[in-house]
Coordinates of C-alpha atoms in Angstrom, one line a residue:
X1 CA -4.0 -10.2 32.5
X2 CA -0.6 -12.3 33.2
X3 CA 2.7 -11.9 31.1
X4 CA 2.1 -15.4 30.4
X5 CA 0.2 -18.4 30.7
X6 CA 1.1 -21.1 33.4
X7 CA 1.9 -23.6 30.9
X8 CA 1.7 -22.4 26.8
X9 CA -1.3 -24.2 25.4
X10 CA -0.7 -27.7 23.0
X11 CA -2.8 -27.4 19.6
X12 CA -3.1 -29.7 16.6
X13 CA 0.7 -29.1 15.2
X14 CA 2.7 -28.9 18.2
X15 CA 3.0 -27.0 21.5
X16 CA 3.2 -23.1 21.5
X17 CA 6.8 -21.8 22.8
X18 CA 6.8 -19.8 26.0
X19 CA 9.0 -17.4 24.2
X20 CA 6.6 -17.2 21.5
X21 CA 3.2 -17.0 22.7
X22 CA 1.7 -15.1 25.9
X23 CA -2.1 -13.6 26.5
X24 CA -1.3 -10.6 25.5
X25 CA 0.3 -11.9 22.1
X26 CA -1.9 -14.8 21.5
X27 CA -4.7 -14.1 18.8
X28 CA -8.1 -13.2 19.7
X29 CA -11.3 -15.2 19.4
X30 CA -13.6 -14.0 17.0
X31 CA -16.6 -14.5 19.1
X32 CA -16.9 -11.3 21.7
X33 CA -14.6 -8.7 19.5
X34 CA -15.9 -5.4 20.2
X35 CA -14.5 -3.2 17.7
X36 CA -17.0 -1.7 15.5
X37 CA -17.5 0.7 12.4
X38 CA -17.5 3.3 14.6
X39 CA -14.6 2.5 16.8
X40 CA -12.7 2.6 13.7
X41 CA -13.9 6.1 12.6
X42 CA -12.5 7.4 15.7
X43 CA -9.1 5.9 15.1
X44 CA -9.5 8.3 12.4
X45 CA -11.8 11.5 13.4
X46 CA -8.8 11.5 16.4
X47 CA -5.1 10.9 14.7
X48 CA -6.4 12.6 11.5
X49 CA -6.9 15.9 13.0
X50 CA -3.5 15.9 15.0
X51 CA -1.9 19.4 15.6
X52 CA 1.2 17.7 13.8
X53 CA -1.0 17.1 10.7
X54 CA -2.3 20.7 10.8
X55 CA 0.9 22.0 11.2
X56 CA 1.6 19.9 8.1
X57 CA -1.1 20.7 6.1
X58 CA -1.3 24.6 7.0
X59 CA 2.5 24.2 5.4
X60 CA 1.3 23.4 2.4
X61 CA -0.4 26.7 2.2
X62 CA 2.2 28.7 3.0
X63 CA 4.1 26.4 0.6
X64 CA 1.9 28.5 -1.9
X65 CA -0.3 25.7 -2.8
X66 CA -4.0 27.4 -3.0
X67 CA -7.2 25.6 -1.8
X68 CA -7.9 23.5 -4.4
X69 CA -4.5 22.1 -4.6
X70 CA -5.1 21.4 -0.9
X71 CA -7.7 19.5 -1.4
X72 CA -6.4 17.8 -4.4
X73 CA -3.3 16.6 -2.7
X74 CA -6.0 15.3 0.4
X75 CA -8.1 13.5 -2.0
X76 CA -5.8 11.7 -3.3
X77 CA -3.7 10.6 -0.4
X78 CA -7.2 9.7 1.4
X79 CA -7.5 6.8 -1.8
X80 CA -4.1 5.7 -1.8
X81 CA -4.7 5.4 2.6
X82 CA -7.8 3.7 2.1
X83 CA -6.2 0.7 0.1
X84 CA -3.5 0.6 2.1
X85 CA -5.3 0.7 5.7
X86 CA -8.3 -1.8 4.3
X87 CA -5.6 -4.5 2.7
X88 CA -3.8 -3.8 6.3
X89 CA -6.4 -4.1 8.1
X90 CA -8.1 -7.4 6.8
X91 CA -4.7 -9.2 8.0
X92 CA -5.6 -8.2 11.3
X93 CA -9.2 -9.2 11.3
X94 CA -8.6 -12.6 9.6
X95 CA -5.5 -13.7 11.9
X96 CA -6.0 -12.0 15.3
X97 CA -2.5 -11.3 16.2
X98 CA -0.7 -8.1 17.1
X99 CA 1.6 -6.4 14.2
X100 CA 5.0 -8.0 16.1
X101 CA 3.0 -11.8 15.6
X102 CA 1.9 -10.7 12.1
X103 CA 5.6 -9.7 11.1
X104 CA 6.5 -13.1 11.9
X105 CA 4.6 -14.4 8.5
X106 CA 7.6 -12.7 6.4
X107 CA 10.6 -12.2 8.8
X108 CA 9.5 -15.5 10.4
X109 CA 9.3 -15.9 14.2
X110 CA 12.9 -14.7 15.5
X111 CA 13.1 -12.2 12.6
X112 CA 9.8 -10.3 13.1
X113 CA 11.9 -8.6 16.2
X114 CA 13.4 -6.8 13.5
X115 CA 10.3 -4.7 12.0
X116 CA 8.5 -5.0 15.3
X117 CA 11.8 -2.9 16.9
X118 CA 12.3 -0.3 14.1
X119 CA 8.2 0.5 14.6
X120 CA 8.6 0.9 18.8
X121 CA 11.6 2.9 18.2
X122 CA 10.1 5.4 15.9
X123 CA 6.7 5.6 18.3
X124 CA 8.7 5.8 21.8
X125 CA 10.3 9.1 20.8
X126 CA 7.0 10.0 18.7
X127 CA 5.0 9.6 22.1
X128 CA 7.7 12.0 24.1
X129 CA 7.3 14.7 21.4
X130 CA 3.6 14.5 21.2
X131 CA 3.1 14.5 25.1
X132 CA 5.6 17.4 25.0
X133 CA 4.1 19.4 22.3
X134 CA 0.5 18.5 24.6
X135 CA 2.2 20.0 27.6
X136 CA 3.2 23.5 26.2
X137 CA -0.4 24.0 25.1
X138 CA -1.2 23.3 28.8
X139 CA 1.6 25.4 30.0
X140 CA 0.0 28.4 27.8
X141 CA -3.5 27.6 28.9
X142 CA -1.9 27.8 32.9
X143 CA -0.4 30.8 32.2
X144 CA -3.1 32.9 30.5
X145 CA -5.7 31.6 33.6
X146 CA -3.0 32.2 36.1
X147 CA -0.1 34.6 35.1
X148 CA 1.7 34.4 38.4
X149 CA 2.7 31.0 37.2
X150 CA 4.7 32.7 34.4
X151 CA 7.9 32.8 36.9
X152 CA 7.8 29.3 36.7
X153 CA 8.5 28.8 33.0
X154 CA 11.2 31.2 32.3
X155 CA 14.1 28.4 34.4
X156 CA 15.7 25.6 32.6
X157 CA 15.9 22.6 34.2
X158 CA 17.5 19.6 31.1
X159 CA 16.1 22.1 29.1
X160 CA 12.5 21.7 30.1
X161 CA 11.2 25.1 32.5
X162 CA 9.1 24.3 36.1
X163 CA 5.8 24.7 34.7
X164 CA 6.7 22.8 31.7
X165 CA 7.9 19.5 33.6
X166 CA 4.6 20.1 35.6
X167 CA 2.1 20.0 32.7
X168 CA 4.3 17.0 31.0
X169 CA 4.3 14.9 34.2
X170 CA 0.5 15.3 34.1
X171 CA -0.1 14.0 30.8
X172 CA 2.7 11.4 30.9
X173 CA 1.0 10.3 34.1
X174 CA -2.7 10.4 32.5
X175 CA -2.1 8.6 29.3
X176 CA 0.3 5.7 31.3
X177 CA -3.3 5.6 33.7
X178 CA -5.3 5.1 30.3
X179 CA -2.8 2.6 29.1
X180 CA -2.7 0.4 32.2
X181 CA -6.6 -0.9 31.6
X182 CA -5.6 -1.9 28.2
X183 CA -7.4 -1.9 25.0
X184 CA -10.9 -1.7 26.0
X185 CA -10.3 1.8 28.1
X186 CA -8.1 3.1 24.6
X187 CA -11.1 2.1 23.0
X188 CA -13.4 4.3 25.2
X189 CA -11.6 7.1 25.6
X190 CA -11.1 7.3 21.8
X191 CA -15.1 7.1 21.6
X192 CA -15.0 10.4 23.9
X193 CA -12.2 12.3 22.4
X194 CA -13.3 11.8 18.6
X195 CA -16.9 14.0 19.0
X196 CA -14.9 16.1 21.3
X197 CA -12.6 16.5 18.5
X198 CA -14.6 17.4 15.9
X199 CA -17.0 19.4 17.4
X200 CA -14.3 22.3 18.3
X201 CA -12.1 22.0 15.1
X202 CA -15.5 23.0 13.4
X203 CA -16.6 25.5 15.8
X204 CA -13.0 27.1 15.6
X205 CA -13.6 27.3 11.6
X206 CA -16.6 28.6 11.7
X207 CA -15.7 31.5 14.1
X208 CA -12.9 32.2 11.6
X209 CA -14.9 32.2 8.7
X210 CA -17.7 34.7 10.7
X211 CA -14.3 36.5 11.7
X212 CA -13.4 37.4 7.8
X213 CA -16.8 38.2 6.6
X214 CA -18.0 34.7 5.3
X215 CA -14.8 34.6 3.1
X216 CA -11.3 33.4 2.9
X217 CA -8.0 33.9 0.5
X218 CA -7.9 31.3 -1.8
X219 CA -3.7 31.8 -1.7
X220 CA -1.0 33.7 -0.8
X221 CA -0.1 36.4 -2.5
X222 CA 2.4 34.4 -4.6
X223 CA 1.0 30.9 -5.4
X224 CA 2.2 28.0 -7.2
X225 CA 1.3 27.3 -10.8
X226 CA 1.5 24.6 -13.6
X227 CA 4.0 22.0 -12.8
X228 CA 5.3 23.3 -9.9
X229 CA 1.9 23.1 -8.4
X230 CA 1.3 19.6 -9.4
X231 CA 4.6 18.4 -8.4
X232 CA 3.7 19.7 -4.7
X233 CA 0.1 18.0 -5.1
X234 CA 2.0 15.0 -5.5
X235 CA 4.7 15.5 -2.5
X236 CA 2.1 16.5 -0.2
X237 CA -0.3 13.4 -1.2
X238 CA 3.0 11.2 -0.5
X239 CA 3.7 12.5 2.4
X240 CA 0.7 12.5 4.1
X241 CA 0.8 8.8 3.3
X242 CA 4.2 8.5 4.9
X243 CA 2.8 10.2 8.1
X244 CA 0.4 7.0 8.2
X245 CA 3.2 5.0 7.1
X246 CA 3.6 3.7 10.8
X247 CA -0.6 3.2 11.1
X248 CA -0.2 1.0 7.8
X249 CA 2.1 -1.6 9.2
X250 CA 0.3 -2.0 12.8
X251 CA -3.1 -1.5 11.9
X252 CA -3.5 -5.2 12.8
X253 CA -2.7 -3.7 16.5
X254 CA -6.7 -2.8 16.4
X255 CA -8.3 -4.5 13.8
X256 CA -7.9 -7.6 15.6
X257 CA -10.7 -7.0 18.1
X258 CA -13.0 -6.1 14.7
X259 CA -16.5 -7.4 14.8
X260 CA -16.0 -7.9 10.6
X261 CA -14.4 -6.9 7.4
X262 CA -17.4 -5.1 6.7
X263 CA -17.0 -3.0 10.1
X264 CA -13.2 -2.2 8.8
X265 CA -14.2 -1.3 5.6
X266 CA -17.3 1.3 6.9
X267 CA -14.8 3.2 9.6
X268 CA -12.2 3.5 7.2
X269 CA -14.7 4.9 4.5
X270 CA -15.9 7.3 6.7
X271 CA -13.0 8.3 8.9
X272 CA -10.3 8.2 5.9
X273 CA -11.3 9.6 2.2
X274 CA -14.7 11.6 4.3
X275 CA -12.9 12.8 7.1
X276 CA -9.9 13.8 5.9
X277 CA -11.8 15.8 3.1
X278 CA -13.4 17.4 5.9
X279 CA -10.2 17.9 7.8
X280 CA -8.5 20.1 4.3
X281 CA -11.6 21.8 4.4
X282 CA -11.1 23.4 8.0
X283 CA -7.1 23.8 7.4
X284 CA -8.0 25.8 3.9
X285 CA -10.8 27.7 5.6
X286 CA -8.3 28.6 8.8
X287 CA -5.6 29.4 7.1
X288 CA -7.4 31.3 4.2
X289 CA -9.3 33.4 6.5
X290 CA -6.8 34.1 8.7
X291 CA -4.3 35.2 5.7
X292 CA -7.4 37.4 4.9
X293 CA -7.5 38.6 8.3
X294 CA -3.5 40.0 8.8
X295 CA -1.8 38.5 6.1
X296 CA 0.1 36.0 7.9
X297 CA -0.1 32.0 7.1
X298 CA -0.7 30.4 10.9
X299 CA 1.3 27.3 12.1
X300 CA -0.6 26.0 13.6
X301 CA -4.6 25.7 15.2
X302 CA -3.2 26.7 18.3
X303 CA -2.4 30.2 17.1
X304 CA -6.3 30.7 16.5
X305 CA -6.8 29.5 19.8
X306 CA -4.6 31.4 21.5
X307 CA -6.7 34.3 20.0
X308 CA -10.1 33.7 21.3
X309 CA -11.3 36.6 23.4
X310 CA -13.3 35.2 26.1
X311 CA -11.6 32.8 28.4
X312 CA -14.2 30.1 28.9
X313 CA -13.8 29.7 25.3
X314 CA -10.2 29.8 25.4
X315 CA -9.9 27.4 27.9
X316 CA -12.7 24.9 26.3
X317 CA -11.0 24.6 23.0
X318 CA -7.3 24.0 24.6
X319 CA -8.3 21.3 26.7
X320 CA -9.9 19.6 23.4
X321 CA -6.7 20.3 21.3
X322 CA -4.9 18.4 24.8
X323 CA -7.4 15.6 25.1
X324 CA -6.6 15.3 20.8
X325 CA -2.9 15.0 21.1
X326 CA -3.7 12.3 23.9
X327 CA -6.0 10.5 21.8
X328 CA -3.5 10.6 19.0
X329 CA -0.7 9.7 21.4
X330 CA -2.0 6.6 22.3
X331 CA -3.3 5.5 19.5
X332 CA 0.2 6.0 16.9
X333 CA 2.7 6.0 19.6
X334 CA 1.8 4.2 22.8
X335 CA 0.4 0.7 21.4
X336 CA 3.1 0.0 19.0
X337 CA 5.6 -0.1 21.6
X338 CA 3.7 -2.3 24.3
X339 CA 3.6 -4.8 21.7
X340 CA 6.5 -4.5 20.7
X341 CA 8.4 -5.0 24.0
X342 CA 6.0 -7.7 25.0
X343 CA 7.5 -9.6 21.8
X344 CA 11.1 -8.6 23.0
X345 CA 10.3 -9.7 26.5
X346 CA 7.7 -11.9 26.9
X347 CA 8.5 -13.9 30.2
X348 CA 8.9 -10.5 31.7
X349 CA 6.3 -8.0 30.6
X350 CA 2.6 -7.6 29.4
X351 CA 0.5 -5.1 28.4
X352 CA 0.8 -3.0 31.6
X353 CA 4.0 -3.4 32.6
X354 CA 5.5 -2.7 29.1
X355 CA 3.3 0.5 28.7
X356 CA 5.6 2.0 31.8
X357 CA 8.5 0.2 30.5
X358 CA 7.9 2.3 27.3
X359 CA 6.8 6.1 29.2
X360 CA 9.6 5.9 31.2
X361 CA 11.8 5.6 28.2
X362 CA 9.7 8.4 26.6
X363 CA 10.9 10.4 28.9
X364 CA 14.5 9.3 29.8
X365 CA 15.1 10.9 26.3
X366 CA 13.9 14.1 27.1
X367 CA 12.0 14.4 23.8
X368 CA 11.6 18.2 24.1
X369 CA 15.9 18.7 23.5
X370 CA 14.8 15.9 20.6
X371 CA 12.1 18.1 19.1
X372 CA 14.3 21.6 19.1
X373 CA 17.0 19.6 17.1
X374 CA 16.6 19.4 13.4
X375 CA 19.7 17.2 13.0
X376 CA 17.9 14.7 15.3
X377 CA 14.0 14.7 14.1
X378 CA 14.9 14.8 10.5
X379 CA 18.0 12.6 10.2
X380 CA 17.5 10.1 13.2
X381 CA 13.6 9.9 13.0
X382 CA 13.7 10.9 9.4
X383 CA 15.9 7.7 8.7
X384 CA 13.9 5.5 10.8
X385 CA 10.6 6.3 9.2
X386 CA 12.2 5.9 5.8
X387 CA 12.1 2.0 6.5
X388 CA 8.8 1.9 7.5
X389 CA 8.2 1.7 3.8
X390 CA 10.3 -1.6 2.5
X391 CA 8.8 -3.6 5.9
X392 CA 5.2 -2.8 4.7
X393 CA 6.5 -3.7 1.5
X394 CA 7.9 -7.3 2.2
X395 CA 5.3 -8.1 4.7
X396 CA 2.4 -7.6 2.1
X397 CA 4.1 -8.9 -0.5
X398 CA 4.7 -12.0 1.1
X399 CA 1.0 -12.1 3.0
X400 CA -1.2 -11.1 -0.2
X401 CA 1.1 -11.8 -3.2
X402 CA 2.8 -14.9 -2.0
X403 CA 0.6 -16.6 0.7
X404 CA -2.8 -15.2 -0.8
X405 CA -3.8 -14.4 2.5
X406 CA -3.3 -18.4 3.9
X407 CA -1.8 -18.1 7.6
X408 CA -1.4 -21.0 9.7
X409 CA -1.9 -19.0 12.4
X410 CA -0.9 -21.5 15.5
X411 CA 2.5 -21.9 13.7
X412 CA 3.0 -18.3 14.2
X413 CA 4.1 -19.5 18.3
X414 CA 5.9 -22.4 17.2
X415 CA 9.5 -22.7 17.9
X416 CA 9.2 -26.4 16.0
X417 CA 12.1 -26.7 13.7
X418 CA 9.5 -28.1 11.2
X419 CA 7.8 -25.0 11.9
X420 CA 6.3 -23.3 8.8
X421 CA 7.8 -20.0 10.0
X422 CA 11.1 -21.3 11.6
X423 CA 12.3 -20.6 7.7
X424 CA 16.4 -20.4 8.5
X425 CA 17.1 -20.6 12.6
X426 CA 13.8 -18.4 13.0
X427 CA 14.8 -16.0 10.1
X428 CA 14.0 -15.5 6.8
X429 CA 17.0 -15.2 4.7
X430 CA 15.1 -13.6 1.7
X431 CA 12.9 -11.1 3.5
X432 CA 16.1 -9.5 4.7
X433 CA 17.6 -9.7 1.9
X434 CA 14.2 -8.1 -0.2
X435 CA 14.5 -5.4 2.9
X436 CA 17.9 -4.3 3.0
X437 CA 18.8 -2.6 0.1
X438 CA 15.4 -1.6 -0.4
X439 CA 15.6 0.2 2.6
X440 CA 19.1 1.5 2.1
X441 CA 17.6 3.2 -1.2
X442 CA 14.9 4.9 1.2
X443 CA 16.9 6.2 3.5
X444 CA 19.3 7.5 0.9
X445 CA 16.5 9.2 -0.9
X446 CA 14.9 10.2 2.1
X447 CA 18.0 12.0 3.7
X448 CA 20.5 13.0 1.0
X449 CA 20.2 16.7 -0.3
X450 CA 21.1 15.6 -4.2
X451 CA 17.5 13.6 -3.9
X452 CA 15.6 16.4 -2.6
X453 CA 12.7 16.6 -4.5
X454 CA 12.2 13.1 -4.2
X455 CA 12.3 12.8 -0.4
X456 CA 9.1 12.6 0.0
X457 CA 8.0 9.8 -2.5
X458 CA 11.0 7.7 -0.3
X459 CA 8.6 5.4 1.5
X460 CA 7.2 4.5 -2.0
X461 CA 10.3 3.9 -3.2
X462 CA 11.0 1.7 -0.5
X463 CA 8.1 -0.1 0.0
X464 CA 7.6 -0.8 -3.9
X465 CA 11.4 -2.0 -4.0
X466 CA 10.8 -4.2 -1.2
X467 CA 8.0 -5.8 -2.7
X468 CA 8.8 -6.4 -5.7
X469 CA 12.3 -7.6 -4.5
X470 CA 10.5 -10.2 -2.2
X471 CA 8.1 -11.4 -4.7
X472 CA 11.3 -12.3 -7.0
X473 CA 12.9 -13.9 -4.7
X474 CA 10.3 -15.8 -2.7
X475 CA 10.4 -19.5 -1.6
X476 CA 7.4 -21.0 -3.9
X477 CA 8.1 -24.4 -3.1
X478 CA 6.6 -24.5 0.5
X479 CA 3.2 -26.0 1.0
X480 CA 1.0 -23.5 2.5
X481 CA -2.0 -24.1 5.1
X482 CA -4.7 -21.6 6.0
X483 CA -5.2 -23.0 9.6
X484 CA -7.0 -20.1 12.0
X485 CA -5.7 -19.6 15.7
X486 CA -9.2 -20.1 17.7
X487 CA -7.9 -23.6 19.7
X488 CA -4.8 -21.1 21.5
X489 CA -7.0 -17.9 21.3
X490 CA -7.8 -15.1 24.0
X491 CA -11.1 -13.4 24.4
X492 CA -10.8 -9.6 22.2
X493 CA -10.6 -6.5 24.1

């Protein structure tokens, strides 16, 4: 795998730029893509059952939302996901290019930097937390085999103690390994960790469920009622949606190696609206039962684990909750990025070389000092996230509303000025304007206390703004050609 080609190939409207187009870039044939129903369901059976979504969802108990509210709030954000990932996903299938390519539709081919930056931002420091969060589990796990290595996590060294730099180096160093044979080795080790996954979350509910008799609380003591309950139905159904709402713009990132639209539409079937059923069903029976235990709402799976008697055990079910966060890591937080950067740099880096480029960024910010800082998750991340909605808005406004899903693919590497995406000096004057204030609105409903209750619809806001903005204000006049990318195309992954 180069950075680029020797010489950019020629195709029927031009020659491809060499700032434009590299293998890594370039869209995949559709002949030889490997990706499958099931390699899709483990997108899914590994990012949906997260210890950041647990976290989240246990919250929502303690919130004083009871069980059926919990699975209310699941049901309907796995529909709302479903549309969204499937209407994403088919973009991906159908054109072949990477999400920084794809934004180039709407922003055109020197704007798409634009969304393609805001999404690596958001995943670089995403990936540092994760593989942070991955390491303390680690660090616990070390400690309870071996306690003599306790005096090596009680020092601070930039706020991260021995052991802890130990166990992060370790699965920094393992998931850059995993990275560096590209997509088809992601796609394996996804096919490993999603079973893996599954199996122990289940077998960890049902040993909680044995635990309290073959019976859980259905609440806490004080739940929610009437409108108060459905108004957090409807938060927590949004906001489990704006968790995805980085998956939703760079779906493409996968879906582009799909064997078919039918193989989409199975994975997501089963690994959405099915598996995230299943996934409320194990939060509301682990933190009902253990409420029924002590009293106490847990934060998280790995205060179960931490629980389990026998050290086998113990040790077996935190080296699956490790190889999940990995799993999730690369999937949400290490892909994004590459691509990204490629499309940044693309006479300088490819897949490999920009998957270091982005773990040693990961962790030059020392994402644990990120994670202990409230002012910096919620306000900086926070603010960033809040714009993931108005980009997802534009761009499928203007590929499903606008272009009705016609894509002259080969354009999409053309630095031509007749260029069907060269719109104004490579940018598209309307799509930032559609996104801007859109996304100001976000962020200010996302991040101002006065719009509390409304924070969490703010990707909504944002992405429904931006759309409807950009469909106002849309250039109708251009001709439009559905011409697929096959004659400058790369074998999948």
């Amino acid at each position: 795998m180069t950075a680029v080609e020797d010489r950019p190939p020629e195709t029927a409207t031009g020659a491809t730029s060499s700032g434009l187009y590299t293998y890594d870039l370039a869209p995949t044939k559709k002949q030889g893509r490997r990706w499958g129903a099931y390699n899709v369901f483990t997108l899914w059976a590994n990012d949906v059952h997260s210890l950041g979504n647990y976290a989240f969802a246990i919250g929502l108990f303690a919130l004083g939302l009871n069980i059926w509210g919990i699975l209310a709030a699941f049901a309907l954000a796995s529909v709302l996901l479903f549309l969204l990932l499937t209407l994403s996903g088919f973009m991906g299938y159908k054109t072949g290019v990477p999400f920084p390519v794809m934004s180039r539709i709407a922003f055109g081919i020197r704007g798409a930097k634009i969304p393609a930056a805001v999404r690596g931002i958001v995943a670089i420091a995403w990936f540092g937390i994760q593989t942070y969060l991955a390491s303390a589990v680690l660090s616990a796990l070390l400690i309870a085999m071996f306690p003599g290595l306790k005096s090596l996590d009680s020092n601070s060294v930039l706020g991260q103690s021995t052991l802890g730099w130990i166990t992060f180096l370790v699965l920094w160093a393992v998931q850059l390994l995993v990275v560096s044979y590209g997509m088809q080795m992601i796609r394996r080790y996804m096919a490993f960790a999603a079973p893996t996954t599954l199996i122990t979350m289940c077998a960890l509910a049902v040993w909680m469920f044995v635990r309290a008799d073959g019976s859980v609380s259905l609440s806490v003591d004080d739940p929610l009622t009437g409108g108060a309950m459905w108004l957090q139905i409807l938060q927590a159904a949004a906001l489990w949606v704006v968790i995805y709402g980085t998956f939703v713009l760079n779906f493409c990132d996968f879906t582009r190696s799909a064997k078919s639209r039918g193989s989409i539409v199975r994975g997501n079937v089963i690994g959405i609206p099915l598996n995230m059923l299943f996934f409320a069903v194990i939060v509301v029976v682990l933190s009902g039962a253990q409420f029924k235990l002590d009293g106490h709402v847990i934060t998280s799976p790995t205060d179960i684990v931490r629980t389990i008697p026998n050290m086998f055990l113990l040790a077996t079910a935190s080296l699956a909750l490790i190889a999940l966060t990995v799993a999730v890591n690369l999937l949400a937080n290490f892909v994004a990025p590459i691509y990204a950067l490629i499309d940044l740099f693309p006479r300088r880096l490819n897949f490999r070389r920009a998957g270091v480029v982005s773990a040693v960024t990961g962790l030059a910010i020392l994402p644990w000092n990120l994670y202990n800082s409230p002012i910096v998750v919620n306000y900086f991340l926070g603010g960033l996230g809040a714009l993931l909605g108005p980009l997802f808005g534009v761009i499928m406004a203007d590929y499903w509303l606008l272009r009705k899903a016609q894509v002259n693919v080969p354009d999409l590497y053309s630095d031509e000025p007749h260029g069907e995406y060269q719109y104004r000096h490579g940018f598209n004057p309307r799509a930032v304007a559609a996104f801007v204030p859109s996304a100001a609105i976000a962020v200010v409903v996302a991040l101002v206390p006065f719009f509390h209750d409304a924070a969490g619809f703010s990707w909504f806001v944002g992405a429904v703004l931006a759309a409807v903005l950009y469909a106002l204000i849309a250039d109708r006049s251009v001709p439009l050609r559905d011409v697929d990318g096959e004659a400058i195309a790369v074998a999948a992954e």
